């Protein structure tokens, strides 16, 4: 880089310039570039000439053009200084540059760790080797040597296991099992397979038995996937299948069961799955923030239907109408979730579609480090918080609730209330409207414990009036509002500790906690419990107690006379109702449909026997024959139950325990229903999850 | 010239330094060339290179660190200043994206405050001279209340499309730290958006329990370019900070409509004392694993009353404008277990004697806390004790400052004996305790070890305030004639 022409050694000390050249290896890019520019050779020759000339000159010199000389020397000096400056600067730049690469490399390494090398060779051969095993007692699927499914547990996992792989990365996007030995499961499978995007790699394998309730529609679908054996799958056959959705079959093995009492031989299918390019695996949605979220989601998981449709994806932003004068706009919403991402997806869709929702107030609390629920949360652009599970079973749920509620009030320190939801609820379109109209009650009436969107007794045949509210002594949960002061001052300090295997909701219903306070509920529920898989939940239980629950779908309902729900006003209201109610014919069987006349819009009252405050013998039998919640007592207010029958308001008063017994005409004998003999009694105190 | 030398030259062609020793073999060959021509050529080439180098050097400098060069520029050319333009663009960006930012830059707030009459009188666009935003500086600091920000997502991209180079500093949410095993989405703490040589520092304020705003520590993670901006010159982010939630007002400054705190003086006073320390939640959890928390009805009840007493005391002192901090057992409870020690029986506060106000006693009386006893006098060993509800006592110790330490006094009512409790010097930091923003000594560990010794981690239920503390010293005895004044029991 010496651009300074040096004069001879006679009158120039070795320049300080020379030194930096020892460190030539450190030369930065632009020095190199400069070298090229300066056309070294020509310059050098020129310099050589100069030097020679100068030497000659000095020899001959007897001080001829001295002024010129001084000028030139000065000029050269300046050049030298500038050069030195430049070199120093360059060196600094070099040393600065060399400081940074270290952390950068660390970062790259960290990134590398995040993406496990799934793809074999990661080089030109973009192929996955897939192993699929099907047998009576065990199934497994391995992708490039990594086991992605292994099920050899006894008495579970029966049916067709389905795995969806991303065709570009080989990542597992969905994993399901359909117990097609049992009815209706094949319908779920058809639903699921139809949702999977074209091009994805589908893997199917049968454990134990998968054909008994595999109906024609499902078989036709398997045929359309190109399967030979699927459509003719027989009793206790084993079957392994790998294929591309809408594309070629990549491998299939099938072994017929020789006899009714035995199974087909275990089959092991080994096949290569060529990976396609990332572009092929993705849709070409417009490049918006929303679609970026969608793309991230759709490249990771499958089974969410049209949200990942290339042509016509379902919206992930809903912008429902805002609520005029929304009193709950700044109330935080805590969604309590576990590992049921499909439920969470459905739940969040309905929540974000409800009028008056404010998405930035929503936090989803996931119990465990599950990825897919987090992906769902991220799809909707919401805040998600994961919780390391503490304790087991009910206590785990309980600890999760506590952490979530504490976190909610920490994150929103100004909030006086919090809305608590669960991942298996549909939220009514007027959920926030309902809360906005009723939340002031919680502020003004100390005798209230909560506001809940759920009426335990609000079934299709027992709920009628979307504008009607009740006060009840039980805490229904399933979409409710918690007062911060109640939580912070009473509940949080004595919340059941992890070693106590208590249900949080049962604990909250205990008299020590509730202390005589009541909850406000609507006649027609503003939430719908759709979950059929859960800690305390199964399909039968759901069908019996939750499926026929009434759920409001009408927007903008104005509740009637909300202030009459306050403590004293409500008593006046109840007395008025009882006074105008027609007393039913107590000689009839209350379980018979004819117990209530075929009228509409009337108010009827019946009196049942209730010796003490906790005597619910007759009520439980009545609830059973009315096909409403009978597993424990719900929905009562001082020995009074309010529901609808045949579009008439139907009041039930427990005599003599209820203070409303005074309304009983002397001639009426309260109804008494015999409890069934003990051994076939109702299943224990099961409850909602 | 030796043969070796020659060889070396041959080999190392690019070693220009050696040319000074170029042999004179060519001497005769070149003798014909006019030396004046050579001299001229030499000068010409030199100057050409010199020019080139100067040009390159300047280019290199401005690309690397334009701030240095632009400083002088800004103050001279008013509205063309790089600072003003960056602020203008940033305001355009935030108002179009509904990002509710407000100005917190101490330098500019100070200027605005000094010329407030003038700022109030200038309407939009009528400014003739750029007086505030063109002041030479590296950063302009803005703040944002995170919970008011509705559309965080697209903002970053739009900023980058507008020419800003942005850096986002994220961290885990300290509000989840107190809760077992929660891990959430990271929250943004700082944005630094650079436009040419000026950078906007956007401090993200988060709401905390205790009605205050919190901002985080600007910690550069491994992959962040440390030369992105001169981070050391940032006004915010060196430590986490706590601020009162400011009310805002709209002003027009240098032709730009900005939001600034309604009380800029108060905000400016807060800035140097805003340092915040988080409770040591992890250590507190470890403590409770070892010693188990007391969740008996009595413990829950005591904590509730102590919390209420502390809240009442804090409200009262705040109204008087008296600074105070958690002292003794209350401070230990905060530091060791992030909670009130259930068997401590009282609430302890410290106040610097220079902050003493004579109406403290009457103010507490009006708040429903009658004086229980008063020991010492303002000049020496003052200590006040107030009776709270449910038999919980509020003790206020006044601290006296010496050249190399602080101390507070104690008095034994029966004997008139005086005691002195010595502490190393300390400053005050904010923290959050039982849903309040409160002061604690920043040098907490030194403070606590002075008071409780190295074994402060081990709970002790019997504590003699005259003997147990390692920092207690006998300090003589009050003269009997003064007893009426310095020992007052009610």
Short mmCIF file of C-alpha atoms in Angstrom, two decimals, chain B residues 204-371:
data_model
loop_
_atom_site.label_atom_id
_atom_site.label_comp_id
_atom_site.label_asym_id
_atom_site.label_seq_id
_atom_site.Cartn_x
_atom_site.Cartn_y
_atom_site.Cartn_z
CA UNK B 204 -40.95 0.36 26.07
CA UNK B 205 -42.69 0.93 29.39
CA UNK B 206 -44.60 -1.94 30.91
CA UNK B 207 -47.28 -1.65 33.54
CA UNK B 208 -46.46 -3.16 36.87
CA UNK B 209 -48.44 -3.94 40.00
CA UNK B 210 -48.21 -0.83 42.14
CA UNK B 211 -49.37 1.64 39.55
CA UNK B 212 -46.04 2.44 37.95
CA UNK B 213 -44.24 1.96 34.69
CA UNK B 214 -41.19 -0.19 34.30
CA UNK B 215 -38.55 -0.40 31.60
CA UNK B 216 -35.96 -3.07 31.23
CA UNK B 217 -32.22 -3.26 31.11
CA UNK B 218 -30.78 -2.85 27.64
CA UNK B 219 -28.64 -5.94 27.50
CA UNK B 220 -26.82 -6.67 24.27
CA UNK B 221 -27.02 -10.30 23.39
CA UNK B 222 -24.30 -12.16 21.57
CA UNK B 223 -25.40 -11.56 18.03
CA UNK B 224 -26.10 -7.85 18.34
CA UNK B 225 -23.74 -5.51 16.56
CA UNK B 226 -22.06 -3.59 19.33
CA UNK B 227 -21.17 -0.80 16.97
CA UNK B 228 -24.72 -0.32 15.75
CA UNK B 229 -24.96 2.88 17.77
CA UNK B 230 -22.82 4.26 20.60
CA UNK B 231 -24.79 2.34 23.22
CA UNK B 232 -22.85 3.87 26.08
CA UNK B 233 -24.36 7.23 25.38
CA UNK B 234 -27.92 6.02 25.86
CA UNK B 235 -29.86 7.83 28.54
CA UNK B 236 -32.09 4.88 29.42
CA UNK B 237 -31.46 1.19 29.72
CA UNK B 238 -28.23 1.06 31.66
CA UNK B 239 -30.37 -0.28 34.48
CA UNK B 240 -34.02 -1.22 34.63
CA UNK B 241 -36.07 1.78 35.69
CA UNK B 242 -39.33 2.63 37.40
CA UNK B 243 -41.40 5.74 36.80
CA UNK B 244 -44.70 7.13 37.90
CA UNK B 245 -47.22 6.84 35.12
CA UNK B 246 -46.97 10.28 33.51
CA UNK B 247 -49.92 12.24 32.29
CA UNK B 248 -49.24 13.50 28.81
CA UNK B 249 -49.73 16.73 26.96
CA UNK B 250 -49.45 17.63 23.33
CA UNK B 251 -46.97 20.32 22.27
CA UNK B 252 -45.65 21.62 18.99
CA UNK B 253 -41.87 21.66 19.02
CA UNK B 254 -39.89 22.83 16.01
CA UNK B 255 -42.92 22.29 13.83
CA UNK B 256 -43.56 18.76 15.05
CA UNK B 257 -46.50 17.72 17.17
CA UNK B 258 -45.24 15.66 20.08
CA UNK B 259 -46.55 14.20 23.30
CA UNK B 260 -44.49 14.98 26.37
CA UNK B 261 -45.10 14.40 30.09
CA UNK B 262 -47.50 16.95 31.49
CA UNK B 263 -45.11 17.59 34.35
CA UNK B 264 -41.70 17.50 32.68
CA UNK B 265 -40.00 18.70 35.84
CA UNK B 266 -41.25 15.74 37.81
CA UNK B 267 -40.23 13.37 35.06
CA UNK B 268 -36.77 14.90 34.80
CA UNK B 269 -36.37 14.57 38.55
CA UNK B 270 -37.28 10.92 38.35
CA UNK B 271 -34.75 10.05 35.65
CA UNK B 272 -31.53 10.03 37.72
CA UNK B 273 -33.19 8.08 40.54
CA UNK B 274 -35.17 5.63 38.47
CA UNK B 275 -32.98 2.56 38.91
CA UNK B 276 -35.07 -0.48 39.70
CA UNK B 277 -34.08 -3.79 41.23
CA UNK B 278 -36.20 -6.88 40.86
CA UNK B 279 -36.90 -9.08 43.81
CA UNK B 280 -34.76 -12.22 43.81
CA UNK B 281 -37.61 -14.56 43.04
CA UNK B 282 -35.43 -17.53 42.26
CA UNK B 283 -33.59 -17.31 45.55
CA UNK B 284 -36.87 -16.74 47.36
CA UNK B 285 -38.24 -19.96 45.87
CA UNK B 286 -35.12 -21.80 46.98
CA UNK B 287 -35.61 -20.34 50.46
CA UNK B 288 -39.16 -21.62 50.64
CA UNK B 289 -38.07 -25.02 49.42
CA UNK B 290 -35.72 -25.19 52.36
CA UNK B 291 -37.83 -23.61 55.07
CA UNK B 292 -41.39 -23.97 53.76
CA UNK B 293 -43.75 -21.03 53.78
CA UNK B 294 -45.98 -20.41 56.75
CA UNK B 295 -49.52 -20.58 55.40
CA UNK B 296 -51.36 -20.78 58.70
CA UNK B 297 -54.41 -18.60 59.18
CA UNK B 298 -52.41 -16.33 61.53
CA UNK B 299 -49.58 -15.92 59.04
CA UNK B 300 -51.99 -15.09 56.22
CA UNK B 301 -53.78 -12.62 58.48
CA UNK B 302 -50.54 -10.96 59.63
CA UNK B 303 -49.29 -10.58 56.08
CA UNK B 304 -52.57 -9.01 55.10
CA UNK B 305 -52.49 -6.45 57.93
CA UNK B 306 -48.78 -5.72 57.44
CA UNK B 307 -49.40 -5.16 53.75
CA UNK B 308 -52.28 -2.80 54.48
CA UNK B 309 -50.18 -0.92 57.04
CA UNK B 310 -47.31 -0.60 54.58
CA UNK B 311 -49.68 0.67 51.91
CA UNK B 312 -51.15 3.21 54.30
CA UNK B 313 -47.71 4.38 55.44
CA UNK B 314 -46.48 4.65 51.86
CA UNK B 315 -49.54 6.69 50.87
CA UNK B 316 -49.13 9.01 53.83
CA UNK B 317 -45.41 9.60 53.29
CA UNK B 318 -45.87 10.09 49.59
CA UNK B 319 -48.43 12.78 50.25
CA UNK B 320 -45.91 14.53 52.50
CA UNK B 321 -43.19 14.09 49.90
CA UNK B 322 -40.95 12.19 52.28
CA UNK B 323 -38.61 9.57 50.84
CA UNK B 324 -38.44 6.29 52.75
CA UNK B 325 -37.19 2.76 52.29
CA UNK B 326 -37.76 -0.70 53.62
CA UNK B 327 -35.50 -1.31 56.57
CA UNK B 328 -34.66 -4.07 59.04
CA UNK B 329 -37.03 -7.04 59.01
CA UNK B 330 -39.22 -5.73 56.23
CA UNK B 331 -36.18 -5.26 54.01
CA UNK B 332 -34.92 -8.72 54.92
CA UNK B 333 -38.31 -10.20 54.06
CA UNK B 334 -38.22 -8.53 50.66
CA UNK B 335 -34.66 -9.57 49.93
CA UNK B 336 -34.79 -13.10 51.25
CA UNK B 337 -38.29 -14.28 50.45
CA UNK B 338 -40.01 -11.54 48.41
CA UNK B 339 -42.66 -11.40 51.06
CA UNK B 340 -43.44 -10.16 54.53
CA UNK B 341 -41.88 -12.35 57.23
CA UNK B 342 -44.97 -13.62 59.05
CA UNK B 343 -43.45 -13.63 62.53
CA UNK B 344 -41.83 -10.19 62.30
CA UNK B 345 -44.72 -8.44 64.09
CA UNK B 346 -43.98 -4.98 62.70
CA UNK B 347 -43.23 -2.97 59.58
CA UNK B 348 -39.88 -1.14 59.50
CA UNK B 349 -39.09 1.91 57.41
CA UNK B 350 -36.02 4.12 57.12
CA UNK B 351 -35.99 7.88 56.42
CA UNK B 352 -32.99 10.18 56.01
CA UNK B 353 -33.03 12.72 58.83
CA UNK B 354 -32.69 15.54 56.31
CA UNK B 355 -36.07 14.45 54.89
CA UNK B 356 -37.71 14.71 58.32
CA UNK B 357 -40.82 16.87 58.45
CA UNK B 358 -42.47 17.98 61.63
CA UNK B 359 -45.94 17.10 60.39
CA UNK B 360 -45.16 13.40 59.96
CA UNK B 361 -46.72 12.57 63.32
CA UNK B 362 -49.92 14.50 62.69
CA UNK B 363 -50.21 13.07 59.17
CA UNK B 364 -49.98 9.53 60.50
CA UNK B 365 -52.43 10.39 63.22
CA UNK B 366 -54.90 11.61 60.61
CA UNK B 367 -54.37 8.42 58.64
CA UNK B 368 -55.50 6.43 61.67
CA UNK B 369 -52.06 5.56 62.98
CA UNK B 370 -51.56 7.11 66.43
CA UNK B 371 -48.03 7.66 67.73
#
